[in-house]
Coordinates of C-alpha atoms in Angstrom, one line a residue:
M1 CA -2.3 21.6 107.0
A2 CA -1.5 18.0 106.3
T3 CA 1.0 17.4 103.5
A4 CA 0.8 14.5 101.1
P5 CA 3.8 12.5 100.1
S6 CA 5.7 14.3 97.3
V7 CA 8.3 13.4 94.7
S8 CA 10.2 16.4 96.1
Y9 CA 11.0 14.2 99.0
S10 CA 11.6 11.0 97.0
M11 CA 14.3 8.5 97.8
T12 CA 15.4 5.1 96.5
V13 CA 16.4 2.5 99.1
R14 CA 18.4 -0.5 98.2
L15 CA 17.4 -3.6 100.2
E16 CA 18.4 -7.2 100.4
V17 CA 15.5 -9.5 101.5
P18 CA 14.9 -13.3 101.7
A19 CA 13.7 -14.7 98.3
S20 CA 10.8 -16.4 100.0
G21 CA 8.3 -15.4 102.7
T22 CA 6.5 -12.1 103.3
A23 CA 9.4 -9.6 103.4
V24 CA 8.4 -7.9 100.2
S25 CA 4.9 -7.3 101.3
Q26 CA 6.2 -6.1 104.7
L27 CA 8.2 -3.4 102.9
T28 CA 5.1 -1.9 101.3
T29 CA 3.2 -2.2 104.6
A30 CA 5.9 -0.5 106.6
V31 CA 6.2 2.4 104.2
E32 CA 2.4 3.0 103.9
S33 CA 1.9 2.6 107.7
S34 CA 4.5 5.3 108.2
G35 CA 2.6 7.7 105.9
G36 CA 4.8 7.3 102.9
S37 CA 4.0 6.0 99.4
V38 CA 5.8 3.3 97.4
T39 CA 6.1 4.7 93.8
G40 CA 8.4 2.0 92.5
L41 CA 9.7 -1.5 93.4
D42 CA 12.4 -3.0 91.2
V43 CA 14.3 -6.3 91.6
T44 CA 17.9 -5.6 90.6
A45 CA 19.3 -9.0 91.4
S46 CA 17.9 -12.4 92.3
G47 CA 19.2 -15.6 93.7
H48 CA 17.8 -18.7 95.4
E49 CA 18.2 -17.2 98.9
K50 CA 18.1 -13.5 98.4
L51 CA 16.5 -10.7 96.4
R52 CA 18.1 -7.2 95.9
I53 CA 15.3 -4.7 95.6
D54 CA 15.3 -0.9 94.9
V55 CA 12.3 0.6 96.6
T56 CA 11.3 4.2 95.5
I57 CA 9.4 6.0 98.2
A58 CA 7.7 9.4 98.4
A59 CA 7.7 11.2 101.8
T60 CA 6.4 14.5 103.1
S61 CA 9.7 15.9 104.4
T62 CA 13.3 15.0 105.0
A63 CA 12.6 14.0 108.6
H64 CA 9.7 11.8 107.4
A65 CA 12.0 10.1 104.9
D66 CA 14.4 9.3 107.7
E67 CA 11.6 7.8 109.8
I68 CA 10.6 5.5 106.9
V69 CA 14.1 4.3 106.4
E70 CA 14.3 3.4 110.1
E71 CA 11.0 1.5 109.8
L72 CA 12.5 -0.5 106.9
R73 CA 15.7 -1.1 108.9
G74 CA 13.6 -2.8 111.6
I75 CA 12.0 -5.4 109.4
E76 CA 13.4 -8.9 110.3
G77 CA 15.6 -10.4 107.6
V78 CA 16.0 -7.2 105.6
T79 CA 19.4 -5.7 105.1
L80 CA 19.5 -2.0 104.3
G81 CA 21.9 -0.8 101.6
K82 CA 22.4 2.5 99.9
V83 CA 19.8 5.3 100.4
S84 CA 19.6 7.8 97.5
D85 CA 17.8 11.1 97.6
R86 CA 16.4 11.4 94.1
T87 CA 16.2 15.2 94.2
F88 CA 19.9 15.5 95.2
L89 CA 20.8 13.1 92.4
M90 CA 19.1 15.3 89.9
H91 CA 21.2 18.2 91.0
L92 CA 24.5 16.3 91.1
G93 CA 27.0 18.3 89.0
G94 CA 24.4 20.9 88.2
K95 CA 21.3 20.7 85.9
I96 CA 22.5 22.7 82.8
E97 CA 25.4 22.6 80.4
M98 CA 26.8 24.4 77.4
Q99 CA 26.9 22.7 74.0
S100 CA 28.4 23.8 70.7
K101 CA 25.8 24.3 67.9
H102 CA 28.4 23.3 65.3
P103 CA 30.7 20.2 65.3
I104 CA 34.4 20.9 65.3
R105 CA 35.6 18.0 63.3
N106 CA 38.7 19.2 61.5
R107 CA 41.0 22.1 60.8
D108 CA 38.5 23.9 58.5
D109 CA 35.8 23.8 61.2
L110 CA 38.3 25.1 63.8
S111 CA 39.4 28.0 61.5
M112 CA 35.9 29.2 61.0
V113 CA 34.6 28.7 64.6
Y114 CA 37.8 30.2 66.1
T115 CA 40.9 31.8 64.7
P116 CA 41.5 33.1 62.1
G117 CA 38.0 33.2 60.6
V118 CA 36.4 34.5 63.8
A119 CA 38.3 37.8 63.5
R120 CA 36.2 38.8 60.5
V121 CA 33.1 38.4 62.5
C122 CA 34.6 40.4 65.4
M123 CA 35.4 43.3 63.1
A124 CA 31.9 43.2 61.6
I125 CA 30.5 43.7 65.1
A126 CA 33.0 46.4 66.0
E127 CA 31.8 48.3 62.9
N128 CA 28.2 47.7 63.7
P129 CA 27.5 46.7 67.3
E130 CA 23.8 45.8 66.5
D131 CA 25.2 42.8 64.6
A132 CA 25.9 41.2 68.0
R133 CA 22.3 40.2 68.1
R134 CA 22.6 38.5 64.8
L135 CA 26.1 37.0 65.0
T136 CA 26.4 35.9 68.6
I137 CA 24.6 34.1 71.3
K138 CA 23.3 37.5 72.5
R139 CA 20.3 37.0 70.2
N140 CA 18.8 34.2 72.3
T141 CA 20.4 34.6 75.8
V142 CA 19.1 35.8 79.1
A143 CA 21.0 36.4 82.3
V144 CA 19.2 35.1 85.5
V145 CA 20.7 37.4 88.1
T146 CA 20.4 37.1 91.9
D147 CA 22.2 38.1 95.1
G148 CA 20.6 35.2 97.1
S149 CA 18.8 37.6 99.4
A150 CA 15.2 36.3 99.1
V151 CA 15.4 32.7 97.7
L152 CA 12.0 31.0 97.5
G153 CA 10.7 30.8 101.0
L154 CA 14.2 30.3 102.4
G155 CA 15.2 33.9 102.9
N156 CA 18.7 35.4 102.6
I157 CA 20.8 32.2 102.0
G158 CA 23.4 33.9 99.8
P159 CA 24.6 33.4 96.2
M160 CA 26.0 29.9 96.3
A161 CA 23.0 28.4 98.0
A162 CA 20.8 30.2 95.4
M163 CA 22.6 28.6 92.5
P164 CA 20.3 25.5 92.3
V165 CA 17.3 27.7 91.9
M166 CA 18.9 29.8 89.2
E167 CA 20.0 26.7 87.4
G168 CA 16.4 25.4 87.5
K169 CA 15.2 28.7 86.1
A170 CA 17.7 28.4 83.2
A171 CA 16.5 24.8 82.6
L172 CA 12.9 26.0 82.4
F173 CA 13.8 28.8 80.0
K174 CA 15.3 26.2 77.7
R175 CA 12.5 23.6 78.1
F176 CA 9.5 25.9 77.5
A177 CA 10.9 28.7 75.2
D178 CA 14.2 27.4 73.8
I179 CA 16.0 30.3 75.4
D180 CA 19.7 30.0 76.6
A181 CA 19.7 31.3 80.1
W182 CA 22.7 31.6 82.4
P183 CA 22.7 31.8 86.2
I184 CA 24.6 34.8 87.5
C185 CA 24.9 34.6 91.3
L186 CA 26.5 37.8 92.7
D187 CA 28.5 37.8 95.9
T188 CA 27.2 41.2 97.0
Q189 CA 24.0 42.7 98.3
D190 CA 25.0 46.3 97.7
T191 CA 22.5 47.9 95.4
D192 CA 25.0 50.1 93.6
A193 CA 27.4 47.2 93.0
I194 CA 24.6 45.0 91.6
V195 CA 23.5 47.7 89.2
E196 CA 27.1 48.3 88.0
I197 CA 27.9 44.6 87.6
V198 CA 24.7 43.9 85.6
K199 CA 25.4 46.9 83.4
A200 CA 28.9 45.6 82.8
I201 CA 27.8 42.1 81.7
A202 CA 24.8 43.3 79.7
P203 CA 26.5 43.3 76.3
G204 CA 26.4 39.5 76.3
F205 CA 22.7 39.2 76.9
A206 CA 19.4 40.2 75.2
G207 CA 17.5 40.3 78.5
I208 CA 18.0 40.4 82.2
N209 CA 15.8 38.3 84.5
L210 CA 16.2 39.5 88.1
E211 CA 15.4 36.8 90.6
D212 CA 15.1 36.4 94.4
I213 CA 16.4 39.8 95.3
S214 CA 14.8 41.2 98.5
A215 CA 12.4 44.1 98.7
P216 CA 12.7 47.1 98.8
R217 CA 16.1 46.9 97.1
C218 CA 14.7 45.0 94.1
F219 CA 12.5 48.0 93.2
E220 CA 15.5 50.3 92.9
I221 CA 17.7 47.8 91.2
E222 CA 15.1 47.1 88.5
A223 CA 14.3 50.8 88.0
R224 CA 17.9 51.8 87.6
L225 CA 18.8 49.0 85.2
R226 CA 15.7 49.7 83.0
E227 CA 16.9 53.3 82.8
A228 CA 20.5 52.4 82.0
L229 CA 20.1 49.4 79.6
D230 CA 18.8 49.0 76.1
I231 CA 17.6 45.5 76.8
P232 CA 14.5 44.4 78.8
V233 CA 14.9 44.0 82.6
F234 CA 12.2 41.8 84.2
H235 CA 12.0 40.9 87.9
D236 CA 10.1 37.7 87.7
D237 CA 9.2 37.6 91.4
Q238 CA 7.3 40.8 90.9
H239 CA 6.0 40.8 87.3
G240 CA 5.8 37.1 86.5
T241 CA 3.7 36.6 89.6
A242 CA 1.5 39.6 88.8
I243 CA 0.8 38.4 85.2
V244 CA -0.2 34.9 86.3
V245 CA -2.4 36.3 89.1
L246 CA -4.2 38.7 86.6
A247 CA -4.7 35.8 84.1
A248 CA -6.1 33.6 86.8
L249 CA -8.3 36.3 88.2
T250 CA -9.6 37.1 84.7
N251 CA -10.9 33.6 84.4
A252 CA -12.0 33.3 88.0
L253 CA -14.2 36.4 87.5
R254 CA -15.7 34.6 84.4
V255 CA -16.6 31.7 86.7
A256 CA -18.1 33.9 89.4
G257 CA -19.9 36.2 86.9
K258 CA -18.3 39.4 88.1
A259 CA -16.6 42.4 86.3
I260 CA -13.1 43.5 87.3
G261 CA -14.2 47.1 87.7
D262 CA -16.9 46.2 90.2
I263 CA -15.0 44.0 92.6
R264 CA -13.3 44.8 96.0
V265 CA -9.9 43.2 96.3
V266 CA -8.1 42.6 99.6
M267 CA -4.5 41.7 99.5
S268 CA -2.2 40.3 102.2
G269 CA 1.4 41.2 101.6
A270 CA 3.0 44.4 100.5
G271 CA 6.4 43.2 99.4
A272 CA 7.8 42.8 95.9
A273 CA 5.2 40.4 94.6
G274 CA 2.3 42.1 96.3
T275 CA 3.2 45.5 95.0
A276 CA 3.6 44.3 91.4
I277 CA 0.3 42.4 91.6
L278 CA -1.5 45.5 92.9
K279 CA -0.1 47.8 90.2
L280 CA -1.0 45.4 87.4
L281 CA -4.5 44.8 88.8
L282 CA -5.0 48.6 88.9
A283 CA -3.8 48.9 85.3
A284 CA -6.3 46.1 84.4
G285 CA -9.3 48.0 85.8
V286 CA -9.5 47.2 89.5
K287 CA -10.9 50.3 91.3
N288 CA -11.3 49.2 94.9
A289 CA -8.3 47.6 96.5
V290 CA -7.1 47.3 100.1
V291 CA -3.7 45.9 101.2
A292 CA -2.7 44.6 104.6
D293 CA 0.8 43.9 105.9
I294 CA 2.1 42.7 109.2
H295 CA 1.0 45.9 110.9
G296 CA -2.6 45.7 109.5
V297 CA -4.5 47.5 106.8
V298 CA -2.3 50.0 104.9
H299 CA -3.8 53.6 104.8
A300 CA -2.4 57.0 104.5
D301 CA -2.9 58.0 108.1
R302 CA -1.3 54.9 109.7
A303 CA 1.3 56.0 112.2
D304 CA 4.3 54.4 110.5
L305 CA 3.3 55.9 107.1
V306 CA 2.5 59.5 108.0
D307 CA 6.1 60.5 107.7
A308 CA 7.2 57.9 105.2
A309 CA 9.2 59.0 102.1
S310 CA 6.9 59.9 99.2
D311 CA 8.7 57.5 96.9
S312 CA 8.7 54.5 99.3
P313 CA 6.8 51.4 98.0
L314 CA 4.5 51.2 101.0
R315 CA 3.7 54.9 100.8
W316 CA 2.8 54.4 97.1
I317 CA 0.3 51.7 98.2
A318 CA -1.1 53.9 100.9
D319 CA -1.7 56.7 98.3
N320 CA -3.2 54.5 95.7
T321 CA -5.4 52.1 97.6
N322 CA -8.1 52.1 100.3
T323 CA -9.3 55.5 99.2
G324 CA -12.6 55.1 100.9
G325 CA -15.8 53.2 100.0
P326 CA -19.3 53.2 101.4
D327 CA -17.8 52.6 104.9
G328 CA -15.0 55.0 104.5
V329 CA -11.2 54.2 104.7
L330 CA -10.5 50.9 106.4
T331 CA -8.1 51.0 109.3
G332 CA -8.4 47.6 111.0
T333 CA -7.0 44.2 110.5
L334 CA -6.8 41.8 107.5
K335 CA -9.6 39.7 109.0
E336 CA -11.8 42.8 109.2
A337 CA -10.9 43.9 105.7
V338 CA -11.9 40.7 104.0
V339 CA -15.5 40.9 105.3
G340 CA -17.7 41.4 102.2
A341 CA -14.7 41.3 99.8
D342 CA -15.0 39.7 96.4
V343 CA -11.4 38.7 96.1
F344 CA -8.6 37.8 98.5
I345 CA -5.0 37.5 97.2
G346 CA -2.3 36.4 99.6
V347 CA 1.4 36.7 99.0
S348 CA 2.4 36.8 102.7
A349 CA 2.4 34.1 105.4
P350 CA 0.7 30.9 106.4
N351 CA -2.7 30.7 108.1
V352 CA -3.6 34.3 108.4
L353 CA -7.2 33.5 107.6
N354 CA -9.6 30.7 108.5
G355 CA -12.8 29.2 107.1
D356 CA -14.9 31.7 109.0
D357 CA -13.1 34.6 107.3
V358 CA -13.7 33.1 103.9
A359 CA -17.3 32.5 104.7
A360 CA -17.6 36.2 105.6
M361 CA -16.6 37.3 102.1
A362 CA -19.1 38.2 99.4
E363 CA -21.1 35.6 97.5
G364 CA -19.0 34.0 94.8
A365 CA -15.8 34.8 96.6
I366 CA -12.4 34.2 95.0
V367 CA -9.4 33.2 97.1
F368 CA -5.9 33.1 95.9
A369 CA -3.8 31.9 98.8
L370 CA -0.3 31.9 97.3
A371 CA 2.1 31.5 100.3
N372 CA 4.3 28.4 99.9
P373 CA 4.4 25.8 101.1
D374 CA 1.7 26.6 103.6
P375 CA -1.0 29.0 102.2
E376 CA -2.7 31.9 104.0
V377 CA -5.8 29.6 104.4
D378 CA -6.2 25.9 104.1
P379 CA -7.5 25.5 100.5
A380 CA -9.7 22.6 101.4
V381 CA -11.4 24.8 104.0
A382 CA -11.6 27.8 101.7
R383 CA -13.4 25.7 99.1
R384 CA -16.3 25.1 101.4
T385 CA -17.6 28.6 100.8
A386 CA -15.5 30.3 98.1
A387 CA -16.4 30.0 94.4
V388 CA -12.8 29.7 93.2
V389 CA -9.6 28.9 95.1
A390 CA -6.1 29.0 93.8
T391 CA -2.7 28.3 95.5
G392 CA 1.0 28.3 94.6
R393 CA 1.1 24.5 95.2
S394 CA 1.1 21.7 92.6
D395 CA -1.0 19.4 94.7
F396 CA -4.1 21.5 94.5
P397 CA -6.0 22.7 91.4
N398 CA -5.3 26.2 90.0
Q399 CA -1.6 26.5 90.6
I400 CA -0.3 30.1 90.2
N401 CA 3.1 29.3 88.8
N402 CA 5.5 31.8 87.3
V403 CA 6.8 29.2 84.7
L404 CA 3.5 29.9 82.9
V405 CA 4.8 33.3 82.1
F406 CA 8.5 34.1 82.1
P407 CA 9.6 31.8 79.2
G408 CA 6.9 33.1 76.9
V409 CA 7.5 36.8 78.0
F410 CA 11.2 36.6 77.2
R411 CA 10.6 34.6 74.0
G412 CA 8.4 37.5 72.8
L413 CA 10.8 40.1 74.0
L414 CA 13.8 38.4 72.3
D415 CA 11.9 37.7 69.0
A416 CA 11.0 41.4 68.9
Q417 CA 14.5 42.4 69.9
S418 CA 12.7 44.7 72.4
R419 CA 14.7 47.2 74.3
T420 CA 12.3 47.3 77.3
V421 CA 9.3 45.6 78.9
N422 CA 6.3 47.7 79.9
T423 CA 2.8 47.4 81.5
E424 CA 1.1 47.0 78.1
M425 CA 3.2 43.9 77.4
M426 CA 2.4 42.4 80.8
L427 CA -1.4 43.0 80.3
A428 CA -1.1 41.4 76.9
A429 CA 0.7 38.4 78.4
A430 CA -2.0 38.0 81.0
T431 CA -4.8 38.2 78.5
A432 CA -3.1 35.6 76.3
L433 CA -2.5 33.3 79.2
A434 CA -6.1 33.5 80.3
D435 CA -7.4 32.9 76.8
V436 CA -5.5 29.6 76.6
V437 CA -8.4 28.2 78.8
S438 CA -11.3 27.9 76.4
E439 CA -14.9 28.5 77.4
D440 CA -15.6 24.8 77.2
E441 CA -12.7 24.0 79.6
L442 CA -13.3 26.8 82.2
N443 CA -14.6 25.7 85.6
P444 CA -13.8 26.5 89.3
N445 CA -11.0 24.0 89.3
Y446 CA -9.5 25.0 86.0
I447 CA -9.0 28.7 85.6
I448 CA -5.3 28.6 84.6
P449 CA -3.7 26.1 82.2
S450 CA -1.1 23.5 83.1
V451 CA 2.5 24.5 82.9
F452 CA 2.9 21.6 80.4
N453 CA 0.2 22.9 78.1
D454 CA 2.0 23.4 74.8
K455 CA -0.1 26.4 73.8
V456 CA 1.1 28.6 76.7
A457 CA 4.5 29.8 75.8
G458 CA 3.6 30.5 72.2
A459 CA 0.5 32.4 73.1
V460 CA 2.3 34.6 75.6
A461 CA 5.2 35.1 73.3
G462 CA 3.0 36.2 70.4
A463 CA 1.1 38.6 72.6
V464 CA 4.3 40.2 74.0
R465 CA 5.9 40.4 70.6
N466 CA 2.8 42.2 69.2
A467 CA 2.6 44.6 72.2
A468 CA 6.3 45.4 71.7
K469 CA 5.7 46.2 68.1
A470 CA 2.7 48.4 69.0
A471 CA 4.7 50.2 71.6
G472 CA 7.4 51.0 69.0
V473 CA 10.2 49.3 71.0
A474 CA 10.7 46.3 68.7
V475 CA 13.6 46.4 66.2
T476 CA 12.3 46.7 62.6
G477 CA 12.7 43.4 60.8
A478 CA 13.1 41.4 64.0
T479 CA 11.7 37.9 64.0
G480 CA 7.9 38.1 64.2
A481 CA 7.9 41.9 64.7

């Protein structure tokens, strides 16, 4: 699938060109003929003989950016100066910082912020530990915890390489929900060690956001931490994705004129995200679901599952899906399973389906091809026959993006001082997110709001806060509870 130039591969090239002649127009022509896009052209110095120009260029990849630079280098009369990768510049020195909420201007300020005045606050918390939520940053702080074992589409790159993603997550928490989040990158991939470390640091946080931890370890880590801690533990790769998918599906079904209890859903991918999506869809009312992984359709009699442990995630899928419809239990391939299906949801690998497969689905088909950067099926091809198409990408309509959910979910949990997060809260979050799209706005290319829609975080937070209160897990007297 062709990729358009993106700001993700944006660079600024400093050039010196003759003040007269066609050099400037040649720059633009060279970039565009190489498949790039000029997004800015600024004269930073001018003389009778020479101009110094900063040209900002969007490319499709790092290699493509290098090719464009070489094209510019070859223009007669042009001297190439510094080349700056704008994405790397944004990460220089990290993307987040700590700031004091109170100025420390004199001795009085110092004596209250720190010693001796702080001792009185310490003793108040020692006498009543619940006061930590009121008198410390714990009230508004989330730990973003990873071991670097499943980072984006990059795989097991380790904790230091995962840090830029966790910093970005923390920045999004602050931008969209005014939550102070801290990246915690652990130099271990031992399940027991991770559980013990997170338990040990938990007193300083009001919530734990697990991030980019590989399956199946992530299931056990989350379950054990939820059991051990009195603060909510939320694995965003699982539950954030699931909530956005359910919200988008709710509105896609409105477009297609179908009911959630009547549809047949086929999923590609049985990892962390796929399992969480499946569980939330079943809780929301889906009755007929089939899942396929790299070995084909999951079913209870598949050779690799017959002797699988009863508590394994894949065995759970086998026992709770593909229970038999008019044609009995499906045992074939993904391509065979999608024939006649109402909904396809992919959280797996690129190009596992083609246009013919989408055309073989039911009338008014819904396709969520969420693999990044290359989806399970080319969205442009899927749109030829599907009623609604969504992806995980920002350059197509209907982007399924977790940032629509996790800031609002944690804002609601923290406001309620909730001690856990449960399915009812996730269902409430999905409903609230879907409802942000009004009936007048709803159409096949707009089933999910923009991440910059200022209604999103508040709507999700309110729904989660109310669900926590209804479940009896909110602290009496907490903000909004």
